[in-house]
mmCIF file of C-alpha atoms and ligand atoms in Angstrom:
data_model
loop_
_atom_site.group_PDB
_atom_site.id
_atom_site.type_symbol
_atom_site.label_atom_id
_atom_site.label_comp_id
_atom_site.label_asym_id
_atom_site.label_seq_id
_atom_site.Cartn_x
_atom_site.Cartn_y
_atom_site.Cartn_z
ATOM 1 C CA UNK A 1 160.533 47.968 141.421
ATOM 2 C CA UNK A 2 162.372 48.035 145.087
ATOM 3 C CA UNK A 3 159.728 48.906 147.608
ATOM 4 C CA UNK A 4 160.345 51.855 149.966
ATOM 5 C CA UNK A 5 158.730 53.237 152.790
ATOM 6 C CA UNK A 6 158.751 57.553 152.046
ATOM 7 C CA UNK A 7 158.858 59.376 155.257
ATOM 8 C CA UNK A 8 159.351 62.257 153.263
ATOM 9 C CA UNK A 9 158.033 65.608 154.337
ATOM 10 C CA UNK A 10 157.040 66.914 151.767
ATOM 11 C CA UNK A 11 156.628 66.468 148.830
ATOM 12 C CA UNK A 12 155.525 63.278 150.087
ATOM 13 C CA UNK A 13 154.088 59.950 149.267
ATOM 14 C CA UNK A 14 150.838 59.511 147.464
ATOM 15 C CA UNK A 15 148.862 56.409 148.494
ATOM 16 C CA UNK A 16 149.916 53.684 146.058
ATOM 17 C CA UNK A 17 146.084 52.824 145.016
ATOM 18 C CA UNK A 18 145.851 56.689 143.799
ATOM 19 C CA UNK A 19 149.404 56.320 141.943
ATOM 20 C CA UNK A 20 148.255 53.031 140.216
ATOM 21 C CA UNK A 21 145.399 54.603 138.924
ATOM 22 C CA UNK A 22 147.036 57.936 137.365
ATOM 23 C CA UNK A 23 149.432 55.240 135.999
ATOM 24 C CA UNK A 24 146.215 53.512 134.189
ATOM 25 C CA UNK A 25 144.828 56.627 133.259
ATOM 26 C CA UNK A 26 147.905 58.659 132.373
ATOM 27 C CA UNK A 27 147.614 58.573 128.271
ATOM 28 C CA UNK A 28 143.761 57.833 127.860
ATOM 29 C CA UNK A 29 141.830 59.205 130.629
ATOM 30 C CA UNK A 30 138.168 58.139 130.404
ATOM 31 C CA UNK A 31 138.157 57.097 127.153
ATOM 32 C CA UNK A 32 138.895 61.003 125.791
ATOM 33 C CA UNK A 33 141.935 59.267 123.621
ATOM 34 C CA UNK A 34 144.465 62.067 125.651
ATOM 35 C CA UNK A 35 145.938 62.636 129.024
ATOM 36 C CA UNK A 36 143.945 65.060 131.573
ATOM 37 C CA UNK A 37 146.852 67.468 131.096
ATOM 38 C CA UNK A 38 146.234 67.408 127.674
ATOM 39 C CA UNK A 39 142.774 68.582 128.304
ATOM 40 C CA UNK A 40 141.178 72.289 128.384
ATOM 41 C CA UNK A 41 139.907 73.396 131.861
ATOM 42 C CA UNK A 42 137.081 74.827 130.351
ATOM 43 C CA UNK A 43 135.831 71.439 128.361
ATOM 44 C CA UNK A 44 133.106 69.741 130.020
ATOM 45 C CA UNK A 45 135.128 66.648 131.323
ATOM 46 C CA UNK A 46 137.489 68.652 133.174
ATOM 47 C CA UNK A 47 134.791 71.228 134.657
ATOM 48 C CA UNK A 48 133.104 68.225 135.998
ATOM 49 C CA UNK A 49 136.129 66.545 137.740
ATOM 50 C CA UNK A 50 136.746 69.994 139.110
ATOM 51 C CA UNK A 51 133.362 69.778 140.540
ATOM 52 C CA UNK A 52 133.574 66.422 141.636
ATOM 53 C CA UNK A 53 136.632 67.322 143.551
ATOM 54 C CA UNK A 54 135.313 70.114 145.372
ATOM 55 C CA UNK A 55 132.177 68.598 146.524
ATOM 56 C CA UNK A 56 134.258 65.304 147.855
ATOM 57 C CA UNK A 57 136.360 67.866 149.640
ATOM 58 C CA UNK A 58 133.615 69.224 151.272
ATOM 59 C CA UNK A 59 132.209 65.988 151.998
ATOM 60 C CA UNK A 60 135.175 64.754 153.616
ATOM 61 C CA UNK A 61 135.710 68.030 155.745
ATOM 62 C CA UNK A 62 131.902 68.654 156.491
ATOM 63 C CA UNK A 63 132.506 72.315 155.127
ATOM 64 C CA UNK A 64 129.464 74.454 155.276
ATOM 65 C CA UNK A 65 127.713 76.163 153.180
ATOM 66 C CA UNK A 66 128.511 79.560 153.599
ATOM 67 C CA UNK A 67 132.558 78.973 152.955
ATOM 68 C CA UNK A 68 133.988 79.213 149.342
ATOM 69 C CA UNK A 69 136.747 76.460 148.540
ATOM 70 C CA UNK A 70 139.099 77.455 146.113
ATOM 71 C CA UNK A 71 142.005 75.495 144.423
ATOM 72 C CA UNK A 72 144.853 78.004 143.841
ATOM 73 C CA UNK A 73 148.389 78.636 142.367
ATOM 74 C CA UNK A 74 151.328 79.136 144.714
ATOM 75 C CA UNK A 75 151.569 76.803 147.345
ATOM 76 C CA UNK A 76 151.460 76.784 150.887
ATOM 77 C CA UNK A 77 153.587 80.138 150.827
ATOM 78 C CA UNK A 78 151.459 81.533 148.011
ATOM 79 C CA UNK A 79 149.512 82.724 150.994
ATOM 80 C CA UNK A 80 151.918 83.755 153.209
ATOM 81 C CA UNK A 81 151.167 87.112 151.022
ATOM 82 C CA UNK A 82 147.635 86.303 149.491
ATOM 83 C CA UNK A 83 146.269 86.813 153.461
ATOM 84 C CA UNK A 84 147.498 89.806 154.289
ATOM 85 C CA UNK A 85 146.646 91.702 150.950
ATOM 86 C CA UNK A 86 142.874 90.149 150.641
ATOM 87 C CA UNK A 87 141.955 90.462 154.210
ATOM 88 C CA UNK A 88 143.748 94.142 154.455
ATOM 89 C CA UNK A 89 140.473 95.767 154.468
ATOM 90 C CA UNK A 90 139.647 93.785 158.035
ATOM 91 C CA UNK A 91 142.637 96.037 159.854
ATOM 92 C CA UNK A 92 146.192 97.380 159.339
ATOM 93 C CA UNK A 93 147.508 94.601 161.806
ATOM 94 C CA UNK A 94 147.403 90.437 162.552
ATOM 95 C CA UNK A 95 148.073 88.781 165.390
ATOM 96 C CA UNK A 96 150.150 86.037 165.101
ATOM 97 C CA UNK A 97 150.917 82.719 166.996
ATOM 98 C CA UNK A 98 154.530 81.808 166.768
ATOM 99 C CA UNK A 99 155.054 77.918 167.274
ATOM 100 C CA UNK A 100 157.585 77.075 164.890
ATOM 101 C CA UNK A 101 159.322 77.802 161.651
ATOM 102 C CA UNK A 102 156.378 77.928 159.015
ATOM 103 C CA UNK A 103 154.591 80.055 161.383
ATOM 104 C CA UNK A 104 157.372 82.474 161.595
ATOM 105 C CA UNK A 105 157.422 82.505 157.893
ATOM 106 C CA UNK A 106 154.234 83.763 157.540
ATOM 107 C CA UNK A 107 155.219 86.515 160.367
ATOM 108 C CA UNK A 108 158.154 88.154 158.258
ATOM 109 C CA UNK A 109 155.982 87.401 154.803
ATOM 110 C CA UNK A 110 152.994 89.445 156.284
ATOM 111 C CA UNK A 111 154.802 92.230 157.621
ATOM 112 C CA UNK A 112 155.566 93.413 154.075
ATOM 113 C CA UNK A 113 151.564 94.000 153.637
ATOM 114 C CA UNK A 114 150.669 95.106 157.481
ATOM 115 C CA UNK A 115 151.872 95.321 160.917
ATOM 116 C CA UNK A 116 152.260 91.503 162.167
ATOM 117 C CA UNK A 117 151.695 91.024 166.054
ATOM 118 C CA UNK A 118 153.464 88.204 167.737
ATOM 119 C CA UNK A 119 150.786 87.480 170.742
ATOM 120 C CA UNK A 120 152.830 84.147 171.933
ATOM 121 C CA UNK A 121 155.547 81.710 170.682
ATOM 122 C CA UNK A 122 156.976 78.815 172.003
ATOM 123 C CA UNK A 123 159.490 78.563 174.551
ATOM 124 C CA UNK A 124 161.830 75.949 176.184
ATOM 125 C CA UNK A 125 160.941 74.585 179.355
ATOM 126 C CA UNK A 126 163.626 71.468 180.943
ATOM 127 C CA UNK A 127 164.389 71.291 177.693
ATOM 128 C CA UNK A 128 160.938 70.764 176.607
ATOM 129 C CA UNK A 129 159.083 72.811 173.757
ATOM 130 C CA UNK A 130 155.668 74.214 174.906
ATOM 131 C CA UNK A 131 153.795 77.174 174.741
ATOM 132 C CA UNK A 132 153.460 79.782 177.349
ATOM 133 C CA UNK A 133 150.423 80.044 179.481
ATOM 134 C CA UNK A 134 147.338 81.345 177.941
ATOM 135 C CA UNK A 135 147.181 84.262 180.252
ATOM 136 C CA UNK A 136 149.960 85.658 178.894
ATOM 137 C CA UNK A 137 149.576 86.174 175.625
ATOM 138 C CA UNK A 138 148.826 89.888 174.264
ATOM 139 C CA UNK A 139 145.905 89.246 171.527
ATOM 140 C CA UNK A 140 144.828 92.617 170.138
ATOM 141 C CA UNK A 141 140.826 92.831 169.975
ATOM 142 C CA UNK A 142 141.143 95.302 167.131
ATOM 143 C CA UNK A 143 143.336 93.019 164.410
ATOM 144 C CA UNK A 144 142.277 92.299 161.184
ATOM 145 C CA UNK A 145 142.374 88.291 161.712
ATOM 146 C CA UNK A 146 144.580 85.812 164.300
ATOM 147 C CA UNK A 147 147.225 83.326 162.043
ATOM 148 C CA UNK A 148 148.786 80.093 163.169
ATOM 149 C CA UNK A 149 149.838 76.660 162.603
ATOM 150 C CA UNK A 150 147.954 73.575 163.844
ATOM 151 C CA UNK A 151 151.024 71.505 162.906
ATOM 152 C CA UNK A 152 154.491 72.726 161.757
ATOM 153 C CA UNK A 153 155.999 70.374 159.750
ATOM 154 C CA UNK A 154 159.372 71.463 160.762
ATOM 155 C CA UNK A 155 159.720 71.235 164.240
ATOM 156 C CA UNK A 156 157.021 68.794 164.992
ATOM 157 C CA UNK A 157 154.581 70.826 167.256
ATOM 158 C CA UNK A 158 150.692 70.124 166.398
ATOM 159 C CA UNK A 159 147.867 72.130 168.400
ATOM 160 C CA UNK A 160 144.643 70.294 168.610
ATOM 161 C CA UNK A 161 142.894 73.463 169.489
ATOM 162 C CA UNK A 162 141.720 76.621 168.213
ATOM 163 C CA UNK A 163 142.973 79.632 170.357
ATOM 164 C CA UNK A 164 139.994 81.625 171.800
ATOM 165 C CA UNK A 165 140.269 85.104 169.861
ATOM 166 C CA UNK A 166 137.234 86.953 171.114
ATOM 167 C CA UNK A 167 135.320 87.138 167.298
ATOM 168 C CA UNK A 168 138.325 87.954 165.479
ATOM 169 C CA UNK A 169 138.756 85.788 162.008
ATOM 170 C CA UNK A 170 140.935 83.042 163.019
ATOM 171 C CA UNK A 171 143.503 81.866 159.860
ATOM 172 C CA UNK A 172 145.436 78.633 159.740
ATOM 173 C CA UNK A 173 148.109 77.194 157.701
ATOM 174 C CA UNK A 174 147.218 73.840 157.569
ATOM 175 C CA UNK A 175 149.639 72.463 154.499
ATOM 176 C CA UNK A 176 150.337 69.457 157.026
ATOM 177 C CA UNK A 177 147.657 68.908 158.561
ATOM 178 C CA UNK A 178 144.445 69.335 156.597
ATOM 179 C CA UNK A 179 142.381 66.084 156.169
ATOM 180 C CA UNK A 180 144.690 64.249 158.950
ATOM 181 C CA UNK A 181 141.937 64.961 161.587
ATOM 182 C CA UNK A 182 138.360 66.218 162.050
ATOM 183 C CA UNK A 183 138.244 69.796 162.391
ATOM 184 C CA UNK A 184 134.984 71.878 162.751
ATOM 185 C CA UNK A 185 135.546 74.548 159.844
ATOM 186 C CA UNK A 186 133.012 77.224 162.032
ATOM 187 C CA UNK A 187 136.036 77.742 163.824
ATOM 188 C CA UNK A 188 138.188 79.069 161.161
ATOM 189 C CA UNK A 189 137.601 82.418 159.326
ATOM 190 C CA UNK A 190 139.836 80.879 156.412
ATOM 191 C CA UNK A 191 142.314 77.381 156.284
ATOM 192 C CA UNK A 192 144.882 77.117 153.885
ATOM 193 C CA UNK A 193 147.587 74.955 152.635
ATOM 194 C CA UNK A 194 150.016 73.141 149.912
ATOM 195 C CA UNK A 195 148.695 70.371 148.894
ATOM 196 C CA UNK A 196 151.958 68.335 149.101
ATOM 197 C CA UNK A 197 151.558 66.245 151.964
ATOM 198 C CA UNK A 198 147.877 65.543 152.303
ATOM 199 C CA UNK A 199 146.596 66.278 149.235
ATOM 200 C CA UNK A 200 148.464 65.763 146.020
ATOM 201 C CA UNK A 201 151.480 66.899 143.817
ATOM 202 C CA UNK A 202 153.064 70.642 145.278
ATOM 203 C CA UNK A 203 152.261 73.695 143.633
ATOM 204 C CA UNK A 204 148.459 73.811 144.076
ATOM 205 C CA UNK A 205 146.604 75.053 147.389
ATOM 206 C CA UNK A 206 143.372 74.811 148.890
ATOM 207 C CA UNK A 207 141.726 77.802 150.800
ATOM 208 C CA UNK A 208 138.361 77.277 152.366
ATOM 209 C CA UNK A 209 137.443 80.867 153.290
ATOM 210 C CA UNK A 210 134.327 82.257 154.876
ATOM 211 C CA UNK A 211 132.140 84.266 152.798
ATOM 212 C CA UNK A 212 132.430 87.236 154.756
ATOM 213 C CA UNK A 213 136.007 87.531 154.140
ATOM 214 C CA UNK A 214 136.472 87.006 150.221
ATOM 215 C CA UNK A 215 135.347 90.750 149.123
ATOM 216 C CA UNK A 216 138.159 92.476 151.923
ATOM 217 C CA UNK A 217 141.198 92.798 149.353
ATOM 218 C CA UNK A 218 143.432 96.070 149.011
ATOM 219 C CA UNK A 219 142.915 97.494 145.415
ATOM 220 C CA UNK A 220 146.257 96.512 144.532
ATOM 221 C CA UNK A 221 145.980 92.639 145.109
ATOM 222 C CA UNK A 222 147.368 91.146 141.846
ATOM 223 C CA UNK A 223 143.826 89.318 140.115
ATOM 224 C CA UNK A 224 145.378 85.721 140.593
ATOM 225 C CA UNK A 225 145.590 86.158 143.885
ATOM 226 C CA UNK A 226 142.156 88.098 144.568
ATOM 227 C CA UNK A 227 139.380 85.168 146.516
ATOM 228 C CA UNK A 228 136.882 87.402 145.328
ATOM 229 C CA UNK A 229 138.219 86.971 141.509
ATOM 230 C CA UNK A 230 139.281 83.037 142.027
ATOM 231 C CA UNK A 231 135.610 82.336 144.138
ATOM 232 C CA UNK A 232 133.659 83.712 141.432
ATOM 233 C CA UNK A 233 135.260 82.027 138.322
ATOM 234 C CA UNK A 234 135.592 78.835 139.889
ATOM 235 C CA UNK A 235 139.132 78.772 140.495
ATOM 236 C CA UNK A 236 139.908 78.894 136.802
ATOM 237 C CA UNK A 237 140.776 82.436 136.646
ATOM 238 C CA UNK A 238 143.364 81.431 134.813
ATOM 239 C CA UNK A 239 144.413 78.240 134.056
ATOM 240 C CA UNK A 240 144.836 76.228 137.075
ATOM 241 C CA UNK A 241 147.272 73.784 137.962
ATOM 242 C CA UNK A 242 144.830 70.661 136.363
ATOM 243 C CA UNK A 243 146.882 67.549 136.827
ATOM 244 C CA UNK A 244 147.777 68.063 140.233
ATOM 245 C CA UNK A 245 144.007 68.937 140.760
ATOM 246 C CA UNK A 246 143.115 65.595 138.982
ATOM 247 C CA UNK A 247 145.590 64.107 141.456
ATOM 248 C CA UNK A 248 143.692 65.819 144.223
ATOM 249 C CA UNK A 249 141.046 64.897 143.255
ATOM 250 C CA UNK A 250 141.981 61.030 143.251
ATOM 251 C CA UNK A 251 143.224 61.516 146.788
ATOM 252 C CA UNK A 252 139.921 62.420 148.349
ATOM 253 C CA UNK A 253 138.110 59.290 146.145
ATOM 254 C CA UNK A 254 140.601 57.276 148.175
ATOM 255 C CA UNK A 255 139.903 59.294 151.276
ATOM 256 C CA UNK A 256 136.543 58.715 151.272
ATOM 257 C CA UNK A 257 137.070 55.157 150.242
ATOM 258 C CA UNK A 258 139.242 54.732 153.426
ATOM 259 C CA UNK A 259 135.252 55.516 155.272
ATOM 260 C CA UNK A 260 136.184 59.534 155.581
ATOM 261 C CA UNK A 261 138.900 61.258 158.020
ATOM 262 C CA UNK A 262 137.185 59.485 160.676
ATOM 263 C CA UNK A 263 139.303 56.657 160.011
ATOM 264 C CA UNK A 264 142.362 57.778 158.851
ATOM 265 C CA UNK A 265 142.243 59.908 162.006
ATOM 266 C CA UNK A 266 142.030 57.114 164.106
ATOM 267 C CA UNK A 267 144.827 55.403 161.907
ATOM 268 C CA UNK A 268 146.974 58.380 161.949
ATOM 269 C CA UNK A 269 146.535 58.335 165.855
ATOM 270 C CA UNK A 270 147.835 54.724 165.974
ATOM 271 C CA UNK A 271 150.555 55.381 163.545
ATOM 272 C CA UNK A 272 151.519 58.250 165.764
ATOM 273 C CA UNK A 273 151.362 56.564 169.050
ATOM 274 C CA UNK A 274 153.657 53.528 167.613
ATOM 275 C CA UNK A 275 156.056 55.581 166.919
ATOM 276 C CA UNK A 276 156.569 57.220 170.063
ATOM 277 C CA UNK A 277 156.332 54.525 171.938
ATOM 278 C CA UNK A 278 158.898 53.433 170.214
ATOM 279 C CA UNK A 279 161.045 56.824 170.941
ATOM 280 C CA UNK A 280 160.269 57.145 174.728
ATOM 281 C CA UNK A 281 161.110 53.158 175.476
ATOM 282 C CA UNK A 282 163.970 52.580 173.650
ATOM 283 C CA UNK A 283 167.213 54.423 175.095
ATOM 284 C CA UNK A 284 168.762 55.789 172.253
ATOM 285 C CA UNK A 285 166.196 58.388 170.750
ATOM 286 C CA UNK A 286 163.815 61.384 171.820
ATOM 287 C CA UNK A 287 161.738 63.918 171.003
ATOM 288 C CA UNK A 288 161.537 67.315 173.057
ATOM 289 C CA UNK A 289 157.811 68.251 172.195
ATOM 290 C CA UNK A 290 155.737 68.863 175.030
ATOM 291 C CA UNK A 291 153.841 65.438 174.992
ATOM 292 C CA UNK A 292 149.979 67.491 174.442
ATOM 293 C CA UNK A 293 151.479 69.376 171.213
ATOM 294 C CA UNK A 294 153.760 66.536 170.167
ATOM 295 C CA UNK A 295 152.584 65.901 165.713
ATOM 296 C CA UNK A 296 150.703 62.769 164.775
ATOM 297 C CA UNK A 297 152.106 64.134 161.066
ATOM 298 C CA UNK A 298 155.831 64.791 161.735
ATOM 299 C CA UNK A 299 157.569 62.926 164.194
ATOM 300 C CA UNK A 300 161.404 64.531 164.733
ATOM 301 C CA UNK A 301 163.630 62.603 167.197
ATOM 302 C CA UNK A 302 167.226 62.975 168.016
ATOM 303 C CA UNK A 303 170.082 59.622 168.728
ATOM 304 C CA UNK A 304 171.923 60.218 172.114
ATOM 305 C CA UNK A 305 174.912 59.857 170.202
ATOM 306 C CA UNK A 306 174.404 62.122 166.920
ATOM 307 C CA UNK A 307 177.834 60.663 165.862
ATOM 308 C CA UNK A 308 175.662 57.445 164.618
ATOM 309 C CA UNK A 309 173.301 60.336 162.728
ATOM 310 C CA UNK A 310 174.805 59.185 159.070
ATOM 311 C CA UNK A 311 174.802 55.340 159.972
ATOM 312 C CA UNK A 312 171.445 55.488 161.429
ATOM 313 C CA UNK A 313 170.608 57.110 157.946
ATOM 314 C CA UNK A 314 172.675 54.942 155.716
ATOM 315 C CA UNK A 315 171.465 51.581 157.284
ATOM 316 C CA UNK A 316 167.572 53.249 157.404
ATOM 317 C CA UNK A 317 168.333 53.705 153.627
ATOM 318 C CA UNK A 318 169.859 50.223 152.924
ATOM 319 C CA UNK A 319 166.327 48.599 154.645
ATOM 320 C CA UNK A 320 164.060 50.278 152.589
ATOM 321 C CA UNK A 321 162.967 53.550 154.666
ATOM 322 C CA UNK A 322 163.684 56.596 153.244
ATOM 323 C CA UNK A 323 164.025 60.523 153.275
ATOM 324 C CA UNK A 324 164.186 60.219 157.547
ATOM 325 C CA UNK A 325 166.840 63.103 157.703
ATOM 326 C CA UNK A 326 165.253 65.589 160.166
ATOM 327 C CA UNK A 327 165.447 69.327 158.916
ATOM 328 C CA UNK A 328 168.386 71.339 158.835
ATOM 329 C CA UNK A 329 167.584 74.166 161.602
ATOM 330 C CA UNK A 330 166.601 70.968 163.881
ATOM 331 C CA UNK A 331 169.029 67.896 162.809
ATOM 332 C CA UNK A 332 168.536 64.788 163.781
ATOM 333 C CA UNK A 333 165.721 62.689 162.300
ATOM 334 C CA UNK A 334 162.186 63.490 161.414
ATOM 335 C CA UNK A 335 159.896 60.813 159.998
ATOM 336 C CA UNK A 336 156.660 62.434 158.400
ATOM 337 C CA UNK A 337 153.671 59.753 158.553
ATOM 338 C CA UNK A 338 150.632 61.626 156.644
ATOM 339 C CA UNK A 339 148.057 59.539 155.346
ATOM 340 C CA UNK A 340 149.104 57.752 153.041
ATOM 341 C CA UNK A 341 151.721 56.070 154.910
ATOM 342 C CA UNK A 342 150.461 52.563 155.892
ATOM 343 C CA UNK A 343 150.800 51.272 159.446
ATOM 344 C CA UNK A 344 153.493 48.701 157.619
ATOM 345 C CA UNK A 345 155.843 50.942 157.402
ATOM 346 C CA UNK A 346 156.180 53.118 160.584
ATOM 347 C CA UNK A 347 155.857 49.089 162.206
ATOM 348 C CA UNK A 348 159.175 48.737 160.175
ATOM 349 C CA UNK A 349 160.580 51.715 161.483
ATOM 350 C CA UNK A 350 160.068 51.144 164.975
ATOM 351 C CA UNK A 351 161.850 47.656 164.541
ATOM 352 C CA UNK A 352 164.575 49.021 162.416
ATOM 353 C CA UNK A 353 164.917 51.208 165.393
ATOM 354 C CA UNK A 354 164.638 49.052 167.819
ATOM 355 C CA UNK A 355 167.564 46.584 166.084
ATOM 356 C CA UNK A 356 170.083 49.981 164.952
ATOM 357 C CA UNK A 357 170.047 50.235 169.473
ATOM 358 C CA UNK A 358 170.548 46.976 169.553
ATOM 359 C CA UNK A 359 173.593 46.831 167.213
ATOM 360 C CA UNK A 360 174.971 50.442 168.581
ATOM 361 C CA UNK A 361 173.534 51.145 171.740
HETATM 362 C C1 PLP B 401 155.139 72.838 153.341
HETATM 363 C C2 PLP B 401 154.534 73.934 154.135
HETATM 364 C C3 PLP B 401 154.442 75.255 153.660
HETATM 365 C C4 PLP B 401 155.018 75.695 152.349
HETATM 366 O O1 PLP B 401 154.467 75.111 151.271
HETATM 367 P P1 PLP B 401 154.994 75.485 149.798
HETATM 368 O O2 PLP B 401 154.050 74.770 148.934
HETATM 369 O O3 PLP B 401 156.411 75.013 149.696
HETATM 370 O O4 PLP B 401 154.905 76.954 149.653
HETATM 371 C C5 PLP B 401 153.833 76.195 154.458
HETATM 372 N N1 PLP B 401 153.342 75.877 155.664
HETATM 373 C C6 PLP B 401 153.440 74.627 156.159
HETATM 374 C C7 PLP B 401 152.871 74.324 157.506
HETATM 375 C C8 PLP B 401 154.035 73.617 155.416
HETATM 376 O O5 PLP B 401 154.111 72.368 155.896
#
């Protein structure tokens, strides 16, 4: 087998110790003579890996007590429309922080449910993306809940804190960030997110919600999407999706293997600070984040010259690192570095780098 790096956003790489072990376990797992996906979610086995999942989830995020965690259908945009129609009963509007494409997503998704506030986006300073001062935003003390984005995947931009909303729920998509750094979950009214970059295969999600906010649905909420409903049947009120929850599971084993996201935290943080070192010394690339809200997950960076876009990615291709090709509505390059990518392999991106400006610059 030819050994790549994946810098791909999502779905992205698993950690190869987590892939070996599916691999091992694939047509026989624990001795029951079948694969997991072969295996009724209701049987004992299964019931107790969903268990075991949970509780390593909550062990690796510290999650209280008094928050549900659920493991649902749908994705990351699954809830795009699952928030506004089980939290209706909170308020007929949402405020809404605008930093980037997923969060603008959820805007336009939301609006079909309830009337969706923008109280700030992000704006272009010197050619620099950063958000507005804080005394300008327009929060409304009466909405239902406040949603943003820690870290859009898209464009790069990654907030480290939690906006001050004066009591009212606070909601975040974190699809790219969740389990990439320590987070105190008494912040958060409810967290969110596709499992496909920090978690496991796409297609499932993870909500931790508050219980306070589970029983707040409209009447018409379809049943697989009701917290109430998934919270009280253990996320199997229906079938869930069980081999990408067995492959969830297997993520956090290795999580907490790796001593917790203490560590990968700090490992992320080096991976992250390697790599943009790399962009801010060398001549030919750069990134236009403001440098507080620049992503320790996605890293996007333009060439001076975008003619040498396609070599750059060609040549990047040819050595072994793959899926850089930044997203369409921002070009350029984007390398995503979750957690499973080793320091190895952003190391060999910064020299690749470092020898394509050589060669062209
Ligand atoms: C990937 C992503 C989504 C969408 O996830 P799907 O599983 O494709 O629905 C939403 N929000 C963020 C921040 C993401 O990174």
């Amino acid at each position: 087998m030819s050994h790549v790096f994946n810098f791909s956003a999502g779905p992205a790489m698993l950690p190869t110790e987590v892939m070996l072990k599916a691999q091992k376990e694939f047509l026989d797992w624990q001795g029951h003579g079948c694969s997991v996906m072969e295996m009724s979610h209701r049987s004992k086995p299964f019931i107790a890996l969903a268990e075991k999942a949970t509780n390593d989830l909550r062990t690796l995020l510290s999650i209280p007590k008094d928050y549900h965690v659920l493991f649902t259908h749908g994705g990351g945009r699954g809830q795009f429309s699952a928030v506004p129609m089980n939290l209706a009963l909170l308020g007929d509007s949402a405020d809404h922080l605008v930093t980037g494409s997923w969060s603008k997503g959820a805007v336009k998704e939301a609006n079909n449910y309830q009337q969706a506030n923008v109280v700030a986006q992000t704006v272009v300073e010197n050619n620099i993306i950063t958000l507005p001062d804080r005394s300008t935003w327009s929060f409304n003390p009466d909405a239902a809940y406040f949603h943003f984005c820690p870290n859009e995947t898209v464009d790069g931009f990654e907030m480290d804190w939690v906006p001050d909303t004066q009591g009212v729920p606070v909601v975040a998509d974190m699809s790219s960030t969740i389990l990439s750094r320590k987070i105190d979950i008494n912040q958060y009214g409810l967290i969110y997110g596709g499992a496909q970059k920090n978690i496991g295969p796409s297609g499932l999600s993870v909500v931790i919600v508050h219980e306070s906010l589970i029983d707040k649905a409209r009447d018409d909420t379809p049943s697989i999407l009701r917290y109430d409903l998934i919270a009280k049947n253990d996320s199997m009120y229906n079938t869930p999706p069980t081999f990408a929850w067995y492959l969830a599971g297997l993520v956090f084993e290795w999580l907490l293997e790796q001593g917790g996201v203490d560590n990968i935290e700090a490992a992320n943080k080096q991976k992250a600070e390697l790599l943009y070192g790399a962009i801010d010394n060398l001549d030919l690339y750069s990134n236009n984040i403001a440098s507080e809200y620049r992503s320790r997950m996605n890293v996007p960076f333009h060439l001076a010259d975008p003619t040498l876009d396609g070599m750059f990615l060609q040549q990047a291709e040819q050595a072994g690192l793959k899926a850089l090709k930044g997203h369409r509505s921002v070009g350029g390059m984007r390398a995503s570095i979750y957690n499973a990518m080793p320091l190895a392999g952003v190391q060999a991106l910064v020299n690749f780098m470092k020898d394509f400006e050589k060669r062209n610059g």
